[in-house]
JSON list of C-alpha atoms in Angstrom, two decimals:
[
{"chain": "A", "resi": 1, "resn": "UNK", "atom": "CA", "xyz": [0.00, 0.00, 0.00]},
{"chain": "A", "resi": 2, "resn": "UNK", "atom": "CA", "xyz": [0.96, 3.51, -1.09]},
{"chain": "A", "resi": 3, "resn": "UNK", "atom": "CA", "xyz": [1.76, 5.25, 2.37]},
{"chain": "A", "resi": 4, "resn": "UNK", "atom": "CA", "xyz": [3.81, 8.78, 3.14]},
{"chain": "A", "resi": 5, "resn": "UNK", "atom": "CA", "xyz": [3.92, 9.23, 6.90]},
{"chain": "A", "resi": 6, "resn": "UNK", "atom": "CA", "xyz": [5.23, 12.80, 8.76]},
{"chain": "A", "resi": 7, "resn": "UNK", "atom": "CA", "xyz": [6.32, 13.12, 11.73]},
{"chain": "A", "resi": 8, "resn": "UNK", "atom": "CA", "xyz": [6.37, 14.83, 14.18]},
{"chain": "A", "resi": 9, "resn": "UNK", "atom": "CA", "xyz": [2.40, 15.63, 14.16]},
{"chain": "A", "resi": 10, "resn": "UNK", "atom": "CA", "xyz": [3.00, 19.25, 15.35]},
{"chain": "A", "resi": 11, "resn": "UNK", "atom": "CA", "xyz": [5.95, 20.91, 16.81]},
{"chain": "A", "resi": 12, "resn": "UNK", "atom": "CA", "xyz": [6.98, 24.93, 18.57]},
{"chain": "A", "resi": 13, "resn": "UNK", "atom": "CA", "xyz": [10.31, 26.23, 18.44]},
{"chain": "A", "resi": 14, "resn": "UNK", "atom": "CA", "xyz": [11.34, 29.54, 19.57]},
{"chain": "A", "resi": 15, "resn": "UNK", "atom": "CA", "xyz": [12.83, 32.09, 16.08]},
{"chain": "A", "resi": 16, "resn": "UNK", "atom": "CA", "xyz": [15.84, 31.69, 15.26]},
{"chain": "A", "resi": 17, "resn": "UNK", "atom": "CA", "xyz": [16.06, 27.99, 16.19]},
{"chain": "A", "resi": 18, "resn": "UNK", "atom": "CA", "xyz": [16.78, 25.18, 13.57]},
{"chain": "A", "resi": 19, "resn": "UNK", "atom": "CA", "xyz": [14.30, 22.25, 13.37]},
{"chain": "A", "resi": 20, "resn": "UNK", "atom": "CA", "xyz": [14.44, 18.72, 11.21]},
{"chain": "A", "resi": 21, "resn": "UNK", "atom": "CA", "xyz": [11.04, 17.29, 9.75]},
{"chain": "A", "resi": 22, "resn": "UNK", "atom": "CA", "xyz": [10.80, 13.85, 8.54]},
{"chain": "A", "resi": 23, "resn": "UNK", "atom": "CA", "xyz": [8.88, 12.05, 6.15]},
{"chain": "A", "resi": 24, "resn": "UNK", "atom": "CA", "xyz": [9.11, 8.18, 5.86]},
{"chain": "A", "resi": 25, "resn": "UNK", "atom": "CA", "xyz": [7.07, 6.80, 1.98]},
{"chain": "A", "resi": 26, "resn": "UNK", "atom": "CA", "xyz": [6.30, 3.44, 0.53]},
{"chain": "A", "resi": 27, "resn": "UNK", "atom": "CA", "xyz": [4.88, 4.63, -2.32]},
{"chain": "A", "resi": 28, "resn": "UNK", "atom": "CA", "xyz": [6.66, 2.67, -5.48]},
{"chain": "A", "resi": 29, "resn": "UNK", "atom": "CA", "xyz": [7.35, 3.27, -8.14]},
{"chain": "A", "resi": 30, "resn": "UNK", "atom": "CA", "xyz": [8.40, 6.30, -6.85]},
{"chain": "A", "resi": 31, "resn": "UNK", "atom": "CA", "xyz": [9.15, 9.06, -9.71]},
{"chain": "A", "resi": 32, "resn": "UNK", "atom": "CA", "xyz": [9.86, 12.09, -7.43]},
{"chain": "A", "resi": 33, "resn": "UNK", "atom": "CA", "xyz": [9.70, 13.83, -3.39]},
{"chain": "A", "resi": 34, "resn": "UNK", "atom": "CA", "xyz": [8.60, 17.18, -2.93]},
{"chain": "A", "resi": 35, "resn": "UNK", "atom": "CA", "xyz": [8.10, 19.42, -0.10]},
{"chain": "A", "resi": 36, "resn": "UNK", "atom": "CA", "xyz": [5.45, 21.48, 0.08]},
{"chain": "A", "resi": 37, "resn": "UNK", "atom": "CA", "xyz": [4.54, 24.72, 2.39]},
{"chain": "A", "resi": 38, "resn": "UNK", "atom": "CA", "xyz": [0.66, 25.38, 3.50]},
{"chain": "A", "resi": 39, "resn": "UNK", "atom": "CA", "xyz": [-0.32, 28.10, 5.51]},
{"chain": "A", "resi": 40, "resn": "UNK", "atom": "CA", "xyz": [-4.11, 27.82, 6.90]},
{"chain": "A", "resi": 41, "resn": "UNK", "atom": "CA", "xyz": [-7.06, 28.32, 4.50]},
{"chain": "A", "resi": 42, "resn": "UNK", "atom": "CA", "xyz": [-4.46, 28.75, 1.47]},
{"chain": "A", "resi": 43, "resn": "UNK", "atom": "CA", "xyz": [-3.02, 26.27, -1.41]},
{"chain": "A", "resi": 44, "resn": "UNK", "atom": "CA", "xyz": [0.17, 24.34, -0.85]},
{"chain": "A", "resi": 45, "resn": "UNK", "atom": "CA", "xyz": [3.56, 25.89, -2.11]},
{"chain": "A", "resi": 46, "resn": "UNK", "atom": "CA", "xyz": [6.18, 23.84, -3.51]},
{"chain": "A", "resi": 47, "resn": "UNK", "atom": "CA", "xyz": [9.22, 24.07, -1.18]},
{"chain": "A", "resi": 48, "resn": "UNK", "atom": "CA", "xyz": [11.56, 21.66, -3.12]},
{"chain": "A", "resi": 49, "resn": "UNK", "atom": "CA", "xyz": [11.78, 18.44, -5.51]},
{"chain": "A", "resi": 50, "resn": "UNK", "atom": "CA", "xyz": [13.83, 15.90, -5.52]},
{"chain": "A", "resi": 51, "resn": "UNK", "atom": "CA", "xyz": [14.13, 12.34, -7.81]},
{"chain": "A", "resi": 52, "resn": "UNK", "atom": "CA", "xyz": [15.54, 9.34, -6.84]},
{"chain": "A", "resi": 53, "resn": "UNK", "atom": "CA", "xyz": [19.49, 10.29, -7.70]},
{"chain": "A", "resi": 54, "resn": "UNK", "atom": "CA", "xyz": [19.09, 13.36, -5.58]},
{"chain": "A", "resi": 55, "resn": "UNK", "atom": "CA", "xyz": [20.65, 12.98, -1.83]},
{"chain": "A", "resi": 56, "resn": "UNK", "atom": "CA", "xyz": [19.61, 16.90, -1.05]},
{"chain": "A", "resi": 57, "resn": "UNK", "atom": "CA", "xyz": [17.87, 20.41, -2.32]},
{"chain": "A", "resi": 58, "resn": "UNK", "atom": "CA", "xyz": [18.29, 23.42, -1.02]},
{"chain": "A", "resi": 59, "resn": "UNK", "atom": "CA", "xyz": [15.68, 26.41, -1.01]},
{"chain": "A", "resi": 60, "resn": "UNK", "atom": "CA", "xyz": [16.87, 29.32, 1.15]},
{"chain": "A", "resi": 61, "resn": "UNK", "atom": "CA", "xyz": [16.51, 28.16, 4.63]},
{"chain": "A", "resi": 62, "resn": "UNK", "atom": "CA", "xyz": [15.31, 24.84, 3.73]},
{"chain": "A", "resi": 63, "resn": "UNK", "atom": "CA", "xyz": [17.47, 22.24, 2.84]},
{"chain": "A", "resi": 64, "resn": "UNK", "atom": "CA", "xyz": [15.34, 18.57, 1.85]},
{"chain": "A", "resi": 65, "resn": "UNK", "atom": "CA", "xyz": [17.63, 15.40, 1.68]},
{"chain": "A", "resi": 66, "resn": "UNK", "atom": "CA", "xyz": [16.36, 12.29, 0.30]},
{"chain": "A", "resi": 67, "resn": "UNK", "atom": "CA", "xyz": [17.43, 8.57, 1.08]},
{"chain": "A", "resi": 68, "resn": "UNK", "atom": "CA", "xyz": [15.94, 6.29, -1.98]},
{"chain": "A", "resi": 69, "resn": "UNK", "atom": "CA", "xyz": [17.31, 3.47, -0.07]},
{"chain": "A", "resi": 70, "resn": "UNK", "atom": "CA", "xyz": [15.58, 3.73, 2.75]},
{"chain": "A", "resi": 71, "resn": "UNK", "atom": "CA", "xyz": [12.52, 5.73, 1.34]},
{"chain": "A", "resi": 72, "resn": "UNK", "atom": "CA", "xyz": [13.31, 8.42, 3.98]},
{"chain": "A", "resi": 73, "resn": "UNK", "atom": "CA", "xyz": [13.76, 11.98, 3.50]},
{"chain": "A", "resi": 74, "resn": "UNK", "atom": "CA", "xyz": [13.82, 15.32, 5.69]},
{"chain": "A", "resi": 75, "resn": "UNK", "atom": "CA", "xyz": [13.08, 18.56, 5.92]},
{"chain": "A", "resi": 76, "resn": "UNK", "atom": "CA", "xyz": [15.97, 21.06, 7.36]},
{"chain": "A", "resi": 77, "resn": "UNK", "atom": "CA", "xyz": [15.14, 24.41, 8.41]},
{"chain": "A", "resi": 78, "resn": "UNK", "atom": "CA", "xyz": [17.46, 27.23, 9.37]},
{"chain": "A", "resi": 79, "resn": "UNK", "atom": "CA", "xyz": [17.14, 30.21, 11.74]},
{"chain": "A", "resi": 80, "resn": "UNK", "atom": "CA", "xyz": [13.39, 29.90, 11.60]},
{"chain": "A", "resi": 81, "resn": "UNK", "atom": "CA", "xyz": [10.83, 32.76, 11.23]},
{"chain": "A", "resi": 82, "resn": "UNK", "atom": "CA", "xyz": [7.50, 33.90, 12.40]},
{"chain": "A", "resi": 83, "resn": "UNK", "atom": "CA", "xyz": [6.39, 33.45, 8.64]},
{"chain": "A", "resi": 84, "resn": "UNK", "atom": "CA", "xyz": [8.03, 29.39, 8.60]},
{"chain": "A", "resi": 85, "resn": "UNK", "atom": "CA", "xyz": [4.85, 28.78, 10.90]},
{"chain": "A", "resi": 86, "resn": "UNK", "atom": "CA", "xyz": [2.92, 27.05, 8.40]},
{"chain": "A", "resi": 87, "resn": "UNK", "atom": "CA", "xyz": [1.87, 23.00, 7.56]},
{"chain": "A", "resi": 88, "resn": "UNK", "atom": "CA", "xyz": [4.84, 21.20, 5.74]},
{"chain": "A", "resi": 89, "resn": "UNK", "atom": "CA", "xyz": [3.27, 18.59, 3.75]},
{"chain": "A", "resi": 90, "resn": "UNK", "atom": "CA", "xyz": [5.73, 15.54, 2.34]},
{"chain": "A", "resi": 91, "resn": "UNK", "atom": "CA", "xyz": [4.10, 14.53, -1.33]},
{"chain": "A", "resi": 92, "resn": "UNK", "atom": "CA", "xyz": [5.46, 11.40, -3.19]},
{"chain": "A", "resi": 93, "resn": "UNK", "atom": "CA", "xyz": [4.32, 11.15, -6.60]},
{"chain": "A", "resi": 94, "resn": "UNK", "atom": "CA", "xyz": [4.01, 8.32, -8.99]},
{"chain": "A", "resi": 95, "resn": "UNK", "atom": "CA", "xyz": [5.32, 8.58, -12.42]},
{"chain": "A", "resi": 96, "resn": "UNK", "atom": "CA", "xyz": [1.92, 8.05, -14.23]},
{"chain": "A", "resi": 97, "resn": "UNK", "atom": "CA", "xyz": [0.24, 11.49, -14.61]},
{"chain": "A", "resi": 98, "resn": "UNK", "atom": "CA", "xyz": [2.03, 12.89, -11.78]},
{"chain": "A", "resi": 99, "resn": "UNK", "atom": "CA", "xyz": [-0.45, 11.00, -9.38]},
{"chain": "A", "resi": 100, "resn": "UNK", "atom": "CA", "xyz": [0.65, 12.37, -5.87]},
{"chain": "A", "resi": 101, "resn": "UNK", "atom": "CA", "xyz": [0.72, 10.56, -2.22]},
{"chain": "A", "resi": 102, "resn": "UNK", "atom": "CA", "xyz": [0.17, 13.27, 0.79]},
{"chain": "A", "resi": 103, "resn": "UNK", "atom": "CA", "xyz": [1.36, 13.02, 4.20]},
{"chain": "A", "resi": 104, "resn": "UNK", "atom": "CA", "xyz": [-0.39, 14.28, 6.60]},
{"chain": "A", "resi": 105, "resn": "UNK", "atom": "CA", "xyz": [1.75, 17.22, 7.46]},
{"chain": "A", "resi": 106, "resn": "UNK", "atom": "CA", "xyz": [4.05, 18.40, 10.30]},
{"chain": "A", "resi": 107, "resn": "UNK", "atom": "CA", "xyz": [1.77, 21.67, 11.71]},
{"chain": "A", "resi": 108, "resn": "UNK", "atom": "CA", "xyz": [5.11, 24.02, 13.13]},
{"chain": "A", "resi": 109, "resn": "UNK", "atom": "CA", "xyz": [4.31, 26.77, 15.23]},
{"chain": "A", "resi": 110, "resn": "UNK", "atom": "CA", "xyz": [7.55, 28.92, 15.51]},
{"chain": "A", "resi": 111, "resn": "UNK", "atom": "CA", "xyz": [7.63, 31.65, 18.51]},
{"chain": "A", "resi": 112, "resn": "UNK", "atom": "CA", "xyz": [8.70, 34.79, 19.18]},
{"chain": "B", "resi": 1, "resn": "UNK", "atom": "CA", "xyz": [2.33, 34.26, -15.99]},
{"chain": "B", "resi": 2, "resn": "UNK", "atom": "CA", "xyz": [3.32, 31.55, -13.33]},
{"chain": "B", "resi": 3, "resn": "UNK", "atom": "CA", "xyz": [0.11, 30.39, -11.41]},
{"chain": "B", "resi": 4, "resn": "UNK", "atom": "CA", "xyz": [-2.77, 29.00, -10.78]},
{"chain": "B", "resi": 5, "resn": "UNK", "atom": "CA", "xyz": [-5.62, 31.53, -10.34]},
{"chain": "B", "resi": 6, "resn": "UNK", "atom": "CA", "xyz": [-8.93, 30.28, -8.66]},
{"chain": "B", "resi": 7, "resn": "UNK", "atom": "CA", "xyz": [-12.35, 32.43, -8.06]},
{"chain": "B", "resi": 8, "resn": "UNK", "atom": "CA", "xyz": [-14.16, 32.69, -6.00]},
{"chain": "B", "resi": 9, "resn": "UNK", "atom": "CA", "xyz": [-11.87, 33.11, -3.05]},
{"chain": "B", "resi": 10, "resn": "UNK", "atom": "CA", "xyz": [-15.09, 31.95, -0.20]},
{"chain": "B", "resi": 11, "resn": "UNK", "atom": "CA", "xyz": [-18.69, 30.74, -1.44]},
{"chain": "B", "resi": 12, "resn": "UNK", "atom": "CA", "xyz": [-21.63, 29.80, 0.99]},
{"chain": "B", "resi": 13, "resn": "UNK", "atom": "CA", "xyz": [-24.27, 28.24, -0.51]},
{"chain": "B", "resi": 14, "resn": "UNK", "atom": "CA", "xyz": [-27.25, 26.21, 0.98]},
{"chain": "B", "resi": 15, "resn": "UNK", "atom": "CA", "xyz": [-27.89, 22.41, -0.16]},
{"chain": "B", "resi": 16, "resn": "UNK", "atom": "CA", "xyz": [-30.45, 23.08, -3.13]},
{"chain": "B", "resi": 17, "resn": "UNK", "atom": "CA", "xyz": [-28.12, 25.54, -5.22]},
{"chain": "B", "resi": 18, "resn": "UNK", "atom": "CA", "xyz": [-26.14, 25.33, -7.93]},
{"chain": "B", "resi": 19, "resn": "UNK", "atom": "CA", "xyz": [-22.78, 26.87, -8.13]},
{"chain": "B", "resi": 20, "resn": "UNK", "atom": "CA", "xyz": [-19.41, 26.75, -10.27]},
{"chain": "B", "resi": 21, "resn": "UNK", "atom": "CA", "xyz": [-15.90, 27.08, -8.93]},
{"chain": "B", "resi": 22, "resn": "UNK", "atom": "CA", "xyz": [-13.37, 28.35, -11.47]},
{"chain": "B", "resi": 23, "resn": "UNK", "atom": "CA", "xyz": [-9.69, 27.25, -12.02]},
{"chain": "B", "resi": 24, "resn": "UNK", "atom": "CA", "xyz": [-7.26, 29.21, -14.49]},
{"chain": "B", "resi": 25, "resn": "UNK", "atom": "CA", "xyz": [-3.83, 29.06, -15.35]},
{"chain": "B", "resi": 26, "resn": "UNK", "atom": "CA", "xyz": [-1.49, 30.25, -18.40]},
{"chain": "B", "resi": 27, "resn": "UNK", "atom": "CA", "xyz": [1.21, 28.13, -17.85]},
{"chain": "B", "resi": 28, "resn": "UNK", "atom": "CA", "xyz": [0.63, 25.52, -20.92]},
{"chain": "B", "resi": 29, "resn": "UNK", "atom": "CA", "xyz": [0.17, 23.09, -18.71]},
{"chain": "B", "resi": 30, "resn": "UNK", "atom": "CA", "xyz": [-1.84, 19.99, -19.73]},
{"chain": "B", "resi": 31, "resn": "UNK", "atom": "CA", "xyz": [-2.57, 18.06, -16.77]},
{"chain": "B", "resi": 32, "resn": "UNK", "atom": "CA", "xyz": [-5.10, 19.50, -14.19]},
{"chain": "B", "resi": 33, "resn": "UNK", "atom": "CA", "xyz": [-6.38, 18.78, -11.10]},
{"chain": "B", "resi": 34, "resn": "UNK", "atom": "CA", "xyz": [-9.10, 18.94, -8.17]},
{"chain": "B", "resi": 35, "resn": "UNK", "atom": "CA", "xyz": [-9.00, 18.06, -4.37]},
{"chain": "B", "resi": 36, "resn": "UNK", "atom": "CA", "xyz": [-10.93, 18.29, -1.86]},
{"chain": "B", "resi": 37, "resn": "UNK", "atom": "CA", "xyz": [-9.12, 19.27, 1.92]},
{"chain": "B", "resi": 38, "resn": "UNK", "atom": "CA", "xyz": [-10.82, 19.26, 4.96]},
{"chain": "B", "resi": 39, "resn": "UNK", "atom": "CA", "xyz": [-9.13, 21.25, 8.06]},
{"chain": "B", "resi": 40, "resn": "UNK", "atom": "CA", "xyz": [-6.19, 19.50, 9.09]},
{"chain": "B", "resi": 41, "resn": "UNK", "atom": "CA", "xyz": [-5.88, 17.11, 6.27]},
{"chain": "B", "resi": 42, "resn": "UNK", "atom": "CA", "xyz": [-4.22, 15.94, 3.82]},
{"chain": "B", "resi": 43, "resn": "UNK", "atom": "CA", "xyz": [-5.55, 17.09, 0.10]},
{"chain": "B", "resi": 44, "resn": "UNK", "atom": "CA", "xyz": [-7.65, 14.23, -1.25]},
{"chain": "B", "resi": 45, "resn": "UNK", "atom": "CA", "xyz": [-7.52, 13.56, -4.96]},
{"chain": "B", "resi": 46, "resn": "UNK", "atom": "CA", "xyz": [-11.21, 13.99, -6.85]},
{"chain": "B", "resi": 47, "resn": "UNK", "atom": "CA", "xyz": [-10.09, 13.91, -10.76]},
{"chain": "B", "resi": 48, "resn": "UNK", "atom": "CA", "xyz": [-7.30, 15.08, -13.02]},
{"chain": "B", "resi": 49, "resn": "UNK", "atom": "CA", "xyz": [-7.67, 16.18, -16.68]},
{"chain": "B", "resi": 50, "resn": "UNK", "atom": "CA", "xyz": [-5.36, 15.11, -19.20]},
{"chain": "B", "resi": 51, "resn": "UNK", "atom": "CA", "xyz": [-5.01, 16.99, -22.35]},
{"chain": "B", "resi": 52, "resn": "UNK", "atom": "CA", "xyz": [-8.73, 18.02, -21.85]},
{"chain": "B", "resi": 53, "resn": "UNK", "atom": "CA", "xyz": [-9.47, 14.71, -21.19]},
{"chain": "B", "resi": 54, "resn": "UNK", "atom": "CA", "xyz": [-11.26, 13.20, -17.62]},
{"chain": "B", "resi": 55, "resn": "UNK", "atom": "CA", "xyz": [-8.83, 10.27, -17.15]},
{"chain": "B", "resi": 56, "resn": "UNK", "atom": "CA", "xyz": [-9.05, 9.94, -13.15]},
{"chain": "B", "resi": 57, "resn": "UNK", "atom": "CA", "xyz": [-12.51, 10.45, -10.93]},
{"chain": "B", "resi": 58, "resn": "UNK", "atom": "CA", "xyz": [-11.72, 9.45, -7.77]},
{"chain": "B", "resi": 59, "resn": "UNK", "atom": "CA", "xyz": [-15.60, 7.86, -7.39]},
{"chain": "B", "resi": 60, "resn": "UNK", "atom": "CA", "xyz": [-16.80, 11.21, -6.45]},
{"chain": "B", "resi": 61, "resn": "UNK", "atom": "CA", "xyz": [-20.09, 11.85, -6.03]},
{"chain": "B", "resi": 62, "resn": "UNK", "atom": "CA", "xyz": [-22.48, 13.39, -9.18]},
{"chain": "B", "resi": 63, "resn": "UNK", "atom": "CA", "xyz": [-22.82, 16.37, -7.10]},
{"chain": "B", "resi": 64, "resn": "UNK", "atom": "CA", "xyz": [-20.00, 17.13, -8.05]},
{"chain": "B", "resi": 65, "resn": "UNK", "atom": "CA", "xyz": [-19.41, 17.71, -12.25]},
{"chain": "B", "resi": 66, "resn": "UNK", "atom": "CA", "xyz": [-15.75, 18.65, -13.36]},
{"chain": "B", "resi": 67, "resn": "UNK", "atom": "CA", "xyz": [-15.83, 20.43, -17.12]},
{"chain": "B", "resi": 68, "resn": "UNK", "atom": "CA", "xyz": [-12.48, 21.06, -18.66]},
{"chain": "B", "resi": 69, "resn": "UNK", "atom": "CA", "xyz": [-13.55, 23.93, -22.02]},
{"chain": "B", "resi": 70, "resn": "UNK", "atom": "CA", "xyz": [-10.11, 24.28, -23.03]},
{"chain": "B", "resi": 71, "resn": "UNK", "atom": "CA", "xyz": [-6.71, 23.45, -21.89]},
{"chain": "B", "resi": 72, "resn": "UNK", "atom": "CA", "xyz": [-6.17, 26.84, -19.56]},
{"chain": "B", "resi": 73, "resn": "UNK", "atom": "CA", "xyz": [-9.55, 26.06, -17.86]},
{"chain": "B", "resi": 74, "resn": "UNK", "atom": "CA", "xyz": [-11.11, 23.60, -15.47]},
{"chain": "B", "resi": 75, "resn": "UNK", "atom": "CA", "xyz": [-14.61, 23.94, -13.74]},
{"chain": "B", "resi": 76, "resn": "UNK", "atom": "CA", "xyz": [-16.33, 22.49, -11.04]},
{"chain": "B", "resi": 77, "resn": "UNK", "atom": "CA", "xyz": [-20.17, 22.07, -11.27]},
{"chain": "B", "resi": 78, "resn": "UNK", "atom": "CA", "xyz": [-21.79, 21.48, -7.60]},
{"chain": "B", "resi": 79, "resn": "UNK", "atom": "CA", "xyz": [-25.50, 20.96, -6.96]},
{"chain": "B", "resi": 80, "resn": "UNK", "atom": "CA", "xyz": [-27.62, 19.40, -3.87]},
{"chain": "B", "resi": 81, "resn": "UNK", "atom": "CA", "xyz": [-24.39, 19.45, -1.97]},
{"chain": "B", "resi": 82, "resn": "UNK", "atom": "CA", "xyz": [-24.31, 18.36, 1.82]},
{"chain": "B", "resi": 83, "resn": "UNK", "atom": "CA", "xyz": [-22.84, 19.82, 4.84]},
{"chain": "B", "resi": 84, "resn": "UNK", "atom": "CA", "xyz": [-19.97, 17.62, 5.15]},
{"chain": "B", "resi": 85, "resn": "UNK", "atom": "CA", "xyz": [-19.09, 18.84, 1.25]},
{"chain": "B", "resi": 86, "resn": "UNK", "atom": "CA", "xyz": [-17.79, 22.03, 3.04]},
{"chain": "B", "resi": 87, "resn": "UNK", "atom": "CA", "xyz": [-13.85, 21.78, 2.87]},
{"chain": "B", "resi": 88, "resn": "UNK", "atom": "CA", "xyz": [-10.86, 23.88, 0.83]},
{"chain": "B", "resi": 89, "resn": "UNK", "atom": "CA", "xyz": [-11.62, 22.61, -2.55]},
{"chain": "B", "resi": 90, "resn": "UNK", "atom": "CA", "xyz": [-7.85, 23.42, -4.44]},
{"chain": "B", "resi": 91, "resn": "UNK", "atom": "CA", "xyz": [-7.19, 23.45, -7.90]},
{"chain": "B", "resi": 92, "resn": "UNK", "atom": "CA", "xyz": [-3.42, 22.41, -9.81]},
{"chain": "B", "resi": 93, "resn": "UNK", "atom": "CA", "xyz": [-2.25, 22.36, -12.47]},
{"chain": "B", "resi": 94, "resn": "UNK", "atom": "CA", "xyz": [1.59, 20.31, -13.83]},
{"chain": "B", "resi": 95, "resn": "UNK", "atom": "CA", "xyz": [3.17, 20.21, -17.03]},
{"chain": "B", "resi": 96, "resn": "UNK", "atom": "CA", "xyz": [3.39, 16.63, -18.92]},
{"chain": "B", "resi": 97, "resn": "UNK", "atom": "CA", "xyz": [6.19, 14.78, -19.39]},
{"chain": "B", "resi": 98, "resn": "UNK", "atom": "CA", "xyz": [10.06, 15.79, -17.92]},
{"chain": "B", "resi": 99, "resn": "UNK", "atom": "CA", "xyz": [11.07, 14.15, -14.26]},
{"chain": "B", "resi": 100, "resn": "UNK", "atom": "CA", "xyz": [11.21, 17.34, -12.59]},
{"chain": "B", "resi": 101, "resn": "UNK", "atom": "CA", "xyz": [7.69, 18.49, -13.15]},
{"chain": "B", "resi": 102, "resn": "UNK", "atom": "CA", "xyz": [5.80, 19.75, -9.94]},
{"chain": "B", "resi": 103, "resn": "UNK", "atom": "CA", "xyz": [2.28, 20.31, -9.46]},
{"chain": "B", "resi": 104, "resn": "UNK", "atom": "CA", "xyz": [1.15, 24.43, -8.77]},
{"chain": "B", "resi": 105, "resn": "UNK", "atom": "CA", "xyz": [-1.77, 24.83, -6.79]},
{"chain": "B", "resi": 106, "resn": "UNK", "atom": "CA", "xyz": [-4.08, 27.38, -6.68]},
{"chain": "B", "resi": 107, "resn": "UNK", "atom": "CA", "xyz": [-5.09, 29.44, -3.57]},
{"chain": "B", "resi": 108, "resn": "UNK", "atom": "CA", "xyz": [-8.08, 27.15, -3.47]},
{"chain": "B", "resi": 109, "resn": "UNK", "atom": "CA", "xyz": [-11.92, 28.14, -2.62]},
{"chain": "B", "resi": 110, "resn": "UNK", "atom": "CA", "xyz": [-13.03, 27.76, 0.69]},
{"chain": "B", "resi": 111, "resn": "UNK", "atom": "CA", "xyz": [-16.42, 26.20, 0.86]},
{"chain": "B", "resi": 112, "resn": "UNK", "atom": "CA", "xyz": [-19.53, 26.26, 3.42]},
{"chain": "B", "resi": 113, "resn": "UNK", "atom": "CA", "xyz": [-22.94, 24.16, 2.38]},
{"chain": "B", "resi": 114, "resn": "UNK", "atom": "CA", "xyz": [-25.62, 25.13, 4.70]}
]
């Protein structure tokens, strides 16, 4: 079964801190991994994309690394802002019109 | 132009109208897309166009009618809708072919069916 799980569920860090998301997938055949930014009541925003041969991304602050081997990848952000608090939704897609897997997103809360 | 424009931005309606929810982009691209995301989901998948063509429905209800009139274009027909319809009903859109392609979303339209 096609599966992308987040975790953590939710997390608060004070600005200016770092913080790691992770994202574990069995979705197969897996074409690409993308990160994607949602703040409430709006449309998600791609953060970064990465295929197989890709080990890491970097966007900015955000730096995604990807482990095809063991379907694991993360989510890296730096010196975090007020405007980083936001859902950060892990999306696995399959090859065959771009049909994509959600997870169900890490909710971050970052503090002044 | 480089996204995905959706109107309107909030619609109410009660359970015996009929209303249309408008996607638009200018990006060429030729795969588009509907879901349907309740608060503090994950988007769920309700159909994708291909080329102009309906090649996934997710077995969504008839209450729900997708109509793709040309390739920048993609509407969504709702009638007799129910309460638990109400959700953030987004719109993408993700050019064919190429391993790098990502899907754009829209802003999305937030529903409420009284």
């Amino acid at each position: 079964k096609n599966q992308v799980e987040q975790s953590p569920q939710s997390l608060i860090i004070l600005e200016g801190k770092n913080c790691t998301l992770q994202c574990n997938y069995t979705v197969s055949p897996f074409s690409n991994l993308r990160w994607y930014k949602q703040d409430t009541g709006r449309g998600p925003v791609s953060l970064t994309i990465m295929t197989f041969s890709e080990n890491t991304k970097s966007n900015g602050r955000y730096t995604a690394t990807l482990d095809a081997d063991t379907k694991q990848s993360s989510l890296h952000i730096t010196a975090s802002q007020l405007s980083d608090s936001a859902s950060y939704i892990c999306v696995v897609s399959l090859s065959t019109l771009g049909r994509l897997y959600f997870g169900r997103g890490t909710q971050l809360t970052v503090w002044p | 132009d480089t996204e995905v424009t959706q109107t309107p931005k909030h619609l109410v309606m009660g359970m015996t109208n009929k209303k249309s929810l408008k996607c638009e982009q200018h990006m060429g691209h030729r795969a588009m897309y509907w879901y349907k995301q309740k608060a503090k989901k994950p988007p769920e998948l309700m159909f994708v166009y291909s080329y102009e063509k309906l090649s996934i429905n997710e077995s969504v209800p008839s209450r729900f009618s997708p109509e793709c009139p040309n390739s920048s274009l993609l509407n969504l027909h709702l009638h007799a809708l129910q309460p638990e319809d109400s959700a953030l009903y987004l719109c993408a859109s993700r050019p064919v072919g190429g391993s790098q392609e990502t899907q754009y979303f829209g802003p999305g339209t937030r529903l409420l069916v009284l």
